[in-house]
Short mmCIF file of C-alpha atoms and ligand atoms in Angstrom, two decimals:
data_model
loop_
_atom_site.label_atom_id
_atom_site.label_comp_id
_atom_site.label_asym_id
_atom_site.label_seq_id
_atom_site.Cartn_x
_atom_site.Cartn_y
_atom_site.Cartn_z
CA UNK A 1 0.00 0.00 0.00
CA UNK A 2 1.31 3.42 -0.89
CA UNK A 3 0.31 6.89 0.07
CA UNK A 4 1.55 10.10 -1.42
CA UNK A 5 0.57 13.72 -1.05
CA UNK A 6 -0.33 16.14 -3.79
CA UNK A 7 0.41 19.69 -2.72
CA UNK A 8 -0.99 22.52 -4.83
CA UNK A 9 -2.15 26.07 -4.14
CA UNK A 10 -5.69 24.81 -4.78
CA UNK A 11 -5.48 22.05 -2.19
CA UNK A 12 -3.35 19.38 -0.53
CA UNK A 13 -4.61 15.81 -0.59
CA UNK A 14 -3.56 12.21 -0.24
CA UNK A 15 -3.45 9.58 -2.97
CA UNK A 16 -3.94 6.06 -1.63
CA UNK A 17 -2.77 3.26 -3.89
CA UNK A 18 -3.11 -0.49 -3.31
CA UNK A 19 -5.37 -3.47 -3.40
CA UNK A 20 -8.23 -2.98 -0.96
CA UNK A 21 -7.68 0.73 -0.25
CA UNK A 22 -11.32 1.54 -1.01
CA UNK A 23 -11.88 1.19 2.73
CA UNK A 24 -9.86 4.41 3.14
CA UNK A 25 -13.15 6.09 2.23
CA UNK A 26 -14.26 5.65 5.83
CA UNK A 27 -11.30 7.50 7.24
CA UNK A 28 -11.62 10.11 4.51
CA UNK A 29 -15.24 10.68 5.54
CA UNK A 30 -14.21 11.01 9.17
CA UNK A 31 -11.73 13.69 8.12
CA UNK A 32 -14.06 15.61 5.80
CA UNK A 33 -17.26 15.17 7.83
CA UNK A 34 -19.52 15.91 4.86
CA UNK A 35 -23.16 16.81 5.47
CA UNK A 36 -24.19 14.43 2.70
CA UNK A 37 -22.76 12.78 -0.39
CA UNK A 38 -23.56 11.71 -3.91
CA UNK A 39 -21.65 8.80 -5.40
CA UNK A 40 -21.39 9.42 -9.13
CA UNK A 41 -20.68 6.18 -10.91
CA UNK A 42 -20.03 4.78 -14.32
CA UNK A 43 -22.65 2.14 -15.19
CA UNK A 44 -19.94 -0.51 -15.61
CA UNK A 45 -18.72 -0.16 -12.03
CA UNK A 46 -22.03 -0.14 -10.20
CA UNK A 47 -20.78 -2.78 -7.76
CA UNK A 48 -17.84 -0.60 -6.74
CA UNK A 49 -20.20 2.34 -6.29
CA UNK A 50 -22.32 0.21 -3.99
CA UNK A 51 -19.25 -0.82 -1.99
CA UNK A 52 -18.27 2.86 -1.74
CA UNK A 53 -21.78 3.76 -0.59
CA UNK A 54 -21.49 1.12 2.15
CA UNK A 55 -18.30 2.69 3.45
CA UNK A 56 -20.02 6.07 3.48
CA UNK A 57 -22.94 4.64 5.36
CA UNK A 58 -20.60 3.03 7.88
CA UNK A 59 -19.11 6.49 8.41
CA UNK A 60 -22.68 7.78 8.93
CA UNK A 61 -22.70 9.87 5.78
CA UNK A 62 -26.08 9.98 4.09
CA UNK A 63 -25.65 9.32 0.40
CA UNK A 64 -27.27 8.47 -2.91
CA UNK A 65 -25.85 6.89 -6.05
CA UNK A 66 -26.11 8.61 -9.42
CA UNK A 67 -25.30 6.36 -12.36
CA UNK A 68 -24.13 7.78 -15.67
CA UNK A 69 -23.88 5.68 -18.82
CA UNK A 70 -20.26 4.71 -19.50
CA UNK A 71 -18.20 6.48 -22.11
CA UNK A 72 -17.42 9.90 -23.38
CA UNK A 73 -21.01 10.88 -24.23
CA UNK A 74 -21.97 11.60 -20.64
CA UNK A 75 -19.11 14.11 -20.42
CA UNK A 76 -21.25 16.85 -21.93
CA UNK A 77 -23.12 19.97 -20.83
CA UNK A 78 -26.31 17.88 -20.85
CA UNK A 79 -24.62 15.28 -18.66
CA UNK A 80 -23.46 18.01 -16.31
CA UNK A 81 -26.96 19.49 -16.15
CA UNK A 82 -28.38 16.09 -15.20
CA UNK A 83 -25.87 15.63 -12.41
CA UNK A 84 -26.34 19.16 -11.05
CA UNK A 85 -30.11 18.61 -10.98
CA UNK A 86 -29.54 15.42 -8.98
CA UNK A 87 -27.34 17.28 -6.47
CA UNK A 88 -30.13 19.80 -6.07
CA UNK A 89 -32.76 17.09 -5.59
CA UNK A 90 -30.56 15.44 -2.98
CA UNK A 91 -30.22 18.82 -1.22
CA UNK A 92 -26.45 18.68 -1.26
CA UNK A 93 -25.34 21.79 0.60
CA UNK A 94 -21.95 23.48 0.77
CA UNK A 95 -20.76 20.95 3.32
CA UNK A 96 -21.59 18.04 1.01
CA UNK A 97 -19.32 16.06 -1.23
CA UNK A 98 -19.20 13.97 -4.38
CA UNK A 99 -17.47 10.62 -4.72
CA UNK A 100 -16.56 9.93 -8.35
CA UNK A 101 -16.34 6.22 -9.14
CA UNK A 102 -15.21 5.53 -12.69
CA UNK A 103 -12.63 6.37 -15.32
CA UNK A 104 -11.50 9.77 -16.52
CA UNK A 105 -14.88 10.47 -18.05
CA UNK A 106 -16.77 10.25 -14.78
CA UNK A 107 -13.91 11.90 -12.87
CA UNK A 108 -13.88 14.92 -15.19
CA UNK A 109 -17.66 15.25 -15.14
CA UNK A 110 -18.04 14.81 -11.38
CA UNK A 111 -15.12 17.17 -10.70
CA UNK A 112 -16.74 19.78 -12.93
CA UNK A 113 -20.03 19.40 -11.07
CA UNK A 114 -18.21 19.65 -7.73
CA UNK A 115 -16.45 22.84 -8.80
CA UNK A 116 -19.64 24.58 -9.88
CA UNK A 117 -22.32 23.32 -7.50
CA UNK A 118 -22.82 26.10 -4.92
CA UNK A 119 -19.56 27.58 -6.22
CA UNK A 120 -17.62 24.54 -5.19
CA UNK A 121 -18.01 21.51 -2.95
CA UNK A 122 -15.50 18.79 -2.16
CA UNK A 123 -15.02 15.61 -4.19
CA UNK A 124 -13.15 12.37 -3.95
CA UNK A 125 -11.78 10.43 -6.87
CA UNK A 126 -12.12 6.66 -6.92
CA UNK A 127 -10.54 5.85 -10.30
CA UNK A 128 -11.52 2.51 -11.85
CA UNK A 129 -9.39 2.58 -15.00
CA UNK A 130 -5.62 2.42 -15.17
CA UNK A 131 -5.61 5.66 -17.16
CA UNK A 132 -7.51 7.43 -14.41
CA UNK A 133 -5.20 6.02 -11.72
CA UNK A 134 -2.01 7.16 -13.43
CA UNK A 135 -3.30 10.38 -14.88
CA UNK A 136 -6.76 11.96 -14.79
CA UNK A 137 -7.64 11.47 -11.10
CA UNK A 138 -4.71 13.61 -9.99
CA UNK A 139 -4.28 17.29 -10.69
CA UNK A 140 -7.73 18.80 -10.55
CA UNK A 141 -8.46 19.36 -14.22
CA UNK A 142 -12.18 18.91 -14.59
CA UNK A 143 -14.38 19.37 -17.59
CA UNK A 144 -16.87 18.38 -20.22
CA UNK A 145 -16.64 18.33 -23.99
CA UNK A 146 -17.85 21.12 -26.23
CA UNK A 147 -19.90 20.43 -29.33
CA UNK A 148 -16.84 19.42 -31.33
CA UNK A 149 -13.90 20.21 -29.08
CA UNK A 150 -12.85 17.76 -26.38
CA UNK A 151 -12.52 19.17 -22.85
CA UNK A 152 -13.52 22.62 -24.10
CA UNK A 153 -15.37 23.59 -20.93
CA UNK A 154 -13.68 23.11 -17.60
CA UNK A 155 -12.22 24.24 -14.33
CA UNK A 156 -9.28 23.61 -12.06
CA UNK A 157 -10.65 22.09 -8.88
CA UNK A 158 -8.58 19.74 -6.76
CA UNK A 159 -10.13 16.64 -5.18
CA UNK A 160 -9.92 16.11 -1.42
CA UNK A 161 -8.55 12.59 -1.82
CA UNK A 162 -7.76 10.03 -4.50
CA UNK A 163 -8.36 6.38 -3.70
CA UNK A 164 -6.83 4.02 -6.26
CA UNK A 165 -7.89 0.50 -5.34
CA UNK A 166 -6.26 -2.01 -7.68
CA UNK A 167 -9.22 -4.35 -7.19
CA UNK A 168 -11.26 -1.87 -9.26
CA UNK A 169 -9.21 -2.90 -12.28
CA UNK A 170 -10.27 -6.56 -12.09
CA UNK A 171 -13.13 -6.01 -14.54
CA UNK A 172 -11.36 -3.56 -16.81
CA UNK A 173 -11.24 -4.84 -20.42
CA UNK A 174 -7.74 -5.93 -21.55
CA UNK A 175 -7.50 -3.37 -24.32
CA UNK A 176 -8.25 -0.49 -21.91
CA UNK A 177 -5.58 -1.80 -19.56
CA UNK A 178 -3.06 -2.12 -22.38
CA UNK A 179 -3.74 1.30 -23.84
CA UNK A 180 -3.19 3.05 -20.54
CA UNK A 181 0.43 1.98 -20.85
CA UNK A 182 0.83 4.66 -23.50
CA UNK A 183 0.47 7.23 -20.69
CA UNK A 184 2.77 5.19 -18.46
CA UNK A 185 5.45 5.17 -21.16
CA UNK A 186 4.86 8.91 -21.50
CA UNK A 187 5.91 9.50 -17.87
CA UNK A 188 8.86 7.15 -18.31
CA UNK A 189 10.28 8.77 -21.43
CA UNK A 190 9.49 12.38 -20.54
CA UNK A 191 10.18 12.33 -16.80
CA UNK A 192 11.32 9.14 -15.13
CA UNK A 193 14.18 6.99 -16.30
CA UNK A 194 13.75 4.66 -13.34
CA UNK A 195 10.21 3.97 -14.47
CA UNK A 196 11.49 3.24 -17.97
CA UNK A 197 13.82 0.61 -16.52
CA UNK A 198 11.03 -0.90 -14.43
CA UNK A 199 8.78 -1.12 -17.49
CA UNK A 200 11.56 -2.81 -19.36
CA UNK A 201 12.45 -5.26 -16.61
CA UNK A 202 8.94 -6.09 -15.42
CA UNK A 203 7.09 -6.23 -18.73
CA UNK A 204 5.98 -9.85 -18.29
CA UNK A 205 4.58 -9.23 -14.81
CA UNK A 206 2.97 -5.94 -15.79
CA UNK A 207 1.28 -7.22 -18.92
CA UNK A 208 -0.05 -10.10 -16.83
CA UNK A 209 -1.45 -7.61 -14.31
CA UNK A 210 0.83 -8.56 -11.39
CA UNK A 211 -0.45 -6.48 -8.48
CA UNK A 212 2.85 -5.60 -6.79
CA UNK A 213 4.49 -4.53 -10.02
CA UNK A 214 1.39 -2.55 -10.94
CA UNK A 215 1.22 -0.79 -7.60
CA UNK A 216 4.81 0.31 -8.03
CA UNK A 217 4.12 1.65 -11.52
CA UNK A 218 0.96 3.51 -10.49
CA UNK A 219 2.81 5.06 -7.57
CA UNK A 220 5.63 6.24 -9.82
CA UNK A 221 3.23 7.75 -12.34
CA UNK A 222 1.16 9.41 -9.62
CA UNK A 223 4.35 10.81 -8.09
CA UNK A 224 5.45 12.22 -11.44
CA UNK A 225 2.07 13.79 -12.02
CA UNK A 226 1.91 15.19 -8.48
CA UNK A 227 5.33 16.76 -8.93
CA UNK A 228 4.32 18.57 -12.10
CA UNK A 229 0.96 19.66 -10.76
CA UNK A 230 2.57 21.02 -7.60
CA UNK A 231 4.85 23.19 -9.72
CA UNK A 232 2.21 24.36 -12.16
CA UNK A 233 -1.34 23.71 -11.05
CA UNK A 234 -2.92 25.87 -13.74
CA UNK A 235 -0.96 24.62 -16.72
CA UNK A 236 0.90 27.81 -17.51
CA UNK A 237 4.31 26.24 -18.04
CA UNK A 238 5.96 23.07 -16.75
CA UNK A 239 2.71 21.05 -16.69
CA UNK A 240 2.97 20.98 -20.48
CA UNK A 241 5.48 18.14 -20.08
CA UNK A 242 2.43 15.88 -19.64
CA UNK A 243 1.55 16.74 -23.20
CA UNK A 244 4.39 14.58 -24.49
CA UNK A 245 3.05 12.63 -27.47
CA UNK A 246 -0.25 14.44 -27.27
CA UNK A 247 0.28 17.14 -29.90
CA UNK A 248 0.29 14.63 -32.73
CA UNK A 249 -2.12 12.34 -30.82
CA UNK A 250 -4.85 14.95 -30.65
CA UNK A 251 -4.42 15.68 -34.36
CA UNK A 252 -4.61 11.97 -35.11
CA UNK A 253 -7.75 11.54 -33.04
CA UNK A 254 -9.40 14.49 -34.79
CA UNK A 255 -8.25 13.39 -38.27
CA UNK A 256 -9.65 9.90 -37.65
CA UNK A 257 -12.87 11.38 -36.22
CA UNK A 258 -12.02 9.65 -32.94
CA UNK A 259 -11.98 6.17 -34.44
CA UNK A 260 -8.44 5.76 -33.12
CA UNK A 261 -8.33 5.22 -29.38
CA UNK A 262 -6.50 7.73 -27.21
CA UNK A 263 -3.86 5.22 -26.12
CA UNK A 264 -2.99 4.21 -29.66
CA UNK A 265 -2.94 7.86 -30.72
CA UNK A 266 -0.58 8.75 -27.86
CA UNK A 267 1.71 5.84 -28.72
CA UNK A 268 1.96 7.02 -32.30
CA UNK A 269 2.23 10.62 -31.12
CA UNK A 270 5.26 9.73 -29.02
CA UNK A 271 6.83 7.90 -31.96
CA UNK A 272 6.31 11.05 -34.05
CA UNK A 273 7.70 13.35 -31.34
CA UNK A 274 10.78 11.16 -30.86
CA UNK A 275 11.44 11.07 -34.59
CA UNK A 276 11.13 14.86 -34.75
CA UNK A 277 13.53 15.18 -31.83
CA UNK A 278 16.00 12.86 -33.55
CA UNK A 279 15.74 14.80 -36.82
CA UNK A 280 16.46 18.01 -34.90
CA UNK A 281 19.49 16.42 -33.26
CA UNK A 282 17.88 16.60 -29.81
CA UNK A 283 18.01 12.90 -29.03
CA UNK A 284 19.75 9.76 -30.18
CA UNK A 285 18.36 7.15 -32.52
CA UNK A 286 18.75 4.76 -29.61
CA UNK A 287 16.04 6.62 -27.73
CA UNK A 288 13.69 6.40 -30.70
CA UNK A 289 14.28 2.66 -30.93
CA UNK A 290 14.09 2.01 -27.18
CA UNK A 291 10.76 3.81 -26.90
CA UNK A 292 9.47 1.99 -29.95
CA UNK A 293 10.46 -1.35 -28.52
CA UNK A 294 8.89 -0.61 -25.15
CA UNK A 295 5.59 0.46 -26.71
CA UNK A 296 5.55 -2.70 -28.80
CA UNK A 297 6.24 -4.83 -25.72
CA UNK A 298 3.08 -3.38 -24.15
CA UNK A 299 0.99 -4.21 -27.19
CA UNK A 300 1.11 -0.72 -28.68
CA UNK A 301 2.51 -1.76 -32.02
CA UNK A 302 3.61 0.62 -34.71
CA UNK A 303 0.50 0.46 -36.86
CA UNK A 304 0.03 2.98 -39.59
CA UNK A 305 -3.52 4.30 -39.34
CA UNK A 306 -5.30 5.25 -42.51
CA UNK A 307 -5.83 8.95 -41.99
CA UNK A 308 -5.30 11.74 -44.44
CA UNK A 309 -1.99 13.58 -44.08
CA UNK A 310 -3.59 16.90 -44.97
CA UNK A 311 -6.38 16.45 -42.47
CA UNK A 312 -3.93 15.53 -39.77
CA UNK A 313 -1.63 18.46 -40.52
CA UNK A 314 -4.64 20.78 -40.48
CA UNK A 315 -5.59 19.44 -37.07
CA UNK A 316 -2.27 20.18 -35.41
CA UNK A 317 -2.63 23.95 -34.89
CA UNK A 318 -6.15 23.58 -33.54
CA UNK A 319 -4.78 21.73 -30.55
CA UNK A 320 -5.93 23.95 -27.69
CA UNK A 321 -2.37 24.20 -26.40
CA UNK A 322 -1.34 25.99 -29.56
CA UNK A 323 -0.96 29.73 -29.21
CA UNK A 324 -1.24 32.02 -32.21
CA UNK A 325 -1.06 29.07 -34.55
CA UNK A 326 2.35 27.97 -33.27
CA UNK A 327 2.61 24.59 -31.70
CA UNK A 328 4.82 24.05 -28.70
CA UNK A 329 6.13 20.50 -29.06
CA UNK A 330 7.34 18.44 -26.14
CA UNK A 331 10.42 16.60 -27.34
CA UNK A 332 12.61 13.99 -25.63
CA UNK A 333 16.31 14.66 -25.05
CA UNK A 334 17.15 11.44 -23.30
CA UNK A 335 15.14 8.72 -21.58
CA UNK A 336 13.52 10.37 -18.56
CA UNK A 337 13.93 13.92 -19.78
CA UNK A 338 12.00 15.99 -22.30
CA UNK A 339 11.91 19.67 -23.15
CA UNK A 340 8.76 21.70 -23.64
CA UNK A 341 7.85 24.60 -25.91
CA UNK A 342 9.83 23.45 -28.94
CA UNK A 343 9.16 25.16 -32.23
CA UNK A 344 9.39 22.70 -35.14
CA UNK A 345 9.40 23.66 -38.83
CA UNK A 346 6.11 22.57 -40.41
CA UNK A 347 7.95 20.83 -43.25
CA UNK A 348 9.77 18.59 -40.83
CA UNK A 349 6.55 17.77 -38.98
CA UNK A 350 4.91 16.90 -42.28
CA UNK A 351 7.77 14.65 -43.32
CA UNK A 352 7.78 12.73 -40.03
CA UNK A 353 3.99 12.48 -39.88
CA UNK A 354 3.89 11.19 -43.45
CA UNK A 355 6.37 8.48 -42.52
CA UNK A 356 4.29 7.54 -39.48
CA UNK A 357 0.88 7.29 -41.07
CA UNK A 358 1.53 6.29 -44.67
N1 NAD B 401 -8.53 15.49 -16.01
C1 NAD B 401 -7.40 15.10 -16.55
O1 NAD B 401 -6.32 15.54 -16.18
C2 NAD B 401 -7.44 14.07 -17.64
C3 NAD B 401 -6.26 13.46 -18.05
C4 NAD B 401 -6.33 12.46 -19.02
C5 NAD B 401 -7.56 12.10 -19.56
N2 NAD B 401 -8.70 12.72 -19.13
C6 NAD B 401 -10.01 12.34 -19.66
O2 NAD B 401 -10.29 11.01 -19.24
C7 NAD B 401 -11.20 10.42 -20.16
C8 NAD B 401 -10.75 9.02 -20.48
O3 NAD B 401 -10.69 8.28 -19.29
P1 NAD B 401 -10.69 6.68 -19.29
O4 NAD B 401 -9.71 6.19 -20.24
O5 NAD B 401 -10.59 6.28 -17.88
O6 NAD B 401 -12.09 6.33 -19.96
P2 NAD B 401 -13.59 6.18 -19.42
O7 NAD B 401 -13.81 6.83 -18.14
O8 NAD B 401 -14.45 6.62 -20.56
O9 NAD B 401 -13.72 4.62 -19.24
C9 NAD B 401 -13.50 3.78 -20.36
C10 NAD B 401 -14.56 2.69 -20.46
O10 NAD B 401 -14.31 1.72 -19.46
C11 NAD B 401 -15.47 1.49 -18.67
N3 NAD B 401 -14.96 1.21 -17.34
C12 NAD B 401 -14.41 2.07 -16.44
N4 NAD B 401 -13.95 1.41 -15.38
C13 NAD B 401 -14.20 0.10 -15.60
C14 NAD B 401 -13.93 -1.07 -14.86
N5 NAD B 401 -13.26 -1.05 -13.70
N6 NAD B 401 -14.37 -2.24 -15.36
C15 NAD B 401 -15.00 -2.29 -16.56
N7 NAD B 401 -15.26 -1.22 -17.31
C16 NAD B 401 -14.86 -0.04 -16.83
C17 NAD B 401 -16.30 2.72 -18.84
O11 NAD B 401 -17.65 2.44 -18.72
C18 NAD B 401 -15.96 3.18 -20.25
O12 NAD B 401 -16.80 2.54 -21.17
C19 NAD B 401 -11.28 11.34 -21.35
O13 NAD B 401 -12.50 12.03 -21.33
C20 NAD B 401 -10.12 12.31 -21.14
O14 NAD B 401 -10.38 13.58 -21.67
C21 NAD B 401 -8.65 13.69 -18.18
ZN1 ZN B 402 -3.54 11.24 -22.66
#
């Protein structure tokens, strides 16, 4: 069992990681003493929501469960309106809290509701996907999608605790598990050489879902994320490191009309970024190959998606992190270290992207 602390101007909170840590909800309730709670849950993890509700009840916190259909569609203004109406019906006051049980979709939606209901109530993240455990549950970025733009509407609002119980992953589909490793490799290549070595050494155990190995990896990723968020809660500078692989990934997702999954897009996005870095003389070819090999080991093979080069190039500047049409690339220098804010000639981007998707 591991426990780390996220310390930001917007709030300081613990992250509990381990098999069986859901029971930490009781102690969390004793600390927060909420006047009431709503458990917001993804439909595929109803059983976990019920277990969470039991812990709340044991801590004498009156609560109700609100189930949202799984998947990105509930992360909308309509979805937010539905949840806010439920909070109102349940008479959640300023002392109340939300417990978000689900992946990044539910976490973002519930966090957004928490940040706006009565100008802000507390919330707790109980991530049930590997992606949410290593990434979205930490850092307080909340939000819903716009009509066409992902995460267009949002707030910064830190949770009061994150409870990552590995048992929640027991029902997670294999492909979701595998694809989350794209984000794990992101931390390794951009920030944590030690993690890169662990991923290399423990690939058999990790792909098989070994709990000890997994706990170690989640803790390392959470630590990396906490570090960045502590330095730059509001994403004005250093937090951009987390965007490694995401500049091209977002373009790829848009160009494929979201037929390519986020994990696969990030894997290809990191391959593109590493090749750009190599072409600019920023990193060695060895890095490009080592990253490639690691991604392949985790089932993120180098597949060339059938998307139009022009459409993908057109999608790059619309990435919301682009300012005045210029894209700030995050590029690796060596394993465990990347640099942010890199300007790359469009012709070079085009050449590398063509090689990656053709
Ligand atoms: N806030 C942030 O900092 C941040 C960071 C990264 C990603 N995100 C957001 O996170 C979202 C993606 O999150 P995700 O990958 O967790 O996807 P998700 O929440 O959509 O969950 C993926 C699918 O798995 C199902 N599911 C969830 N947990 C399960 C379990 N334990 N067993 C079986 N099925 C389960 C869900 O119903 C859903 O269909 C995106 O909306 C993205 O924008 C946010
Ligand atoms: Zn991502």
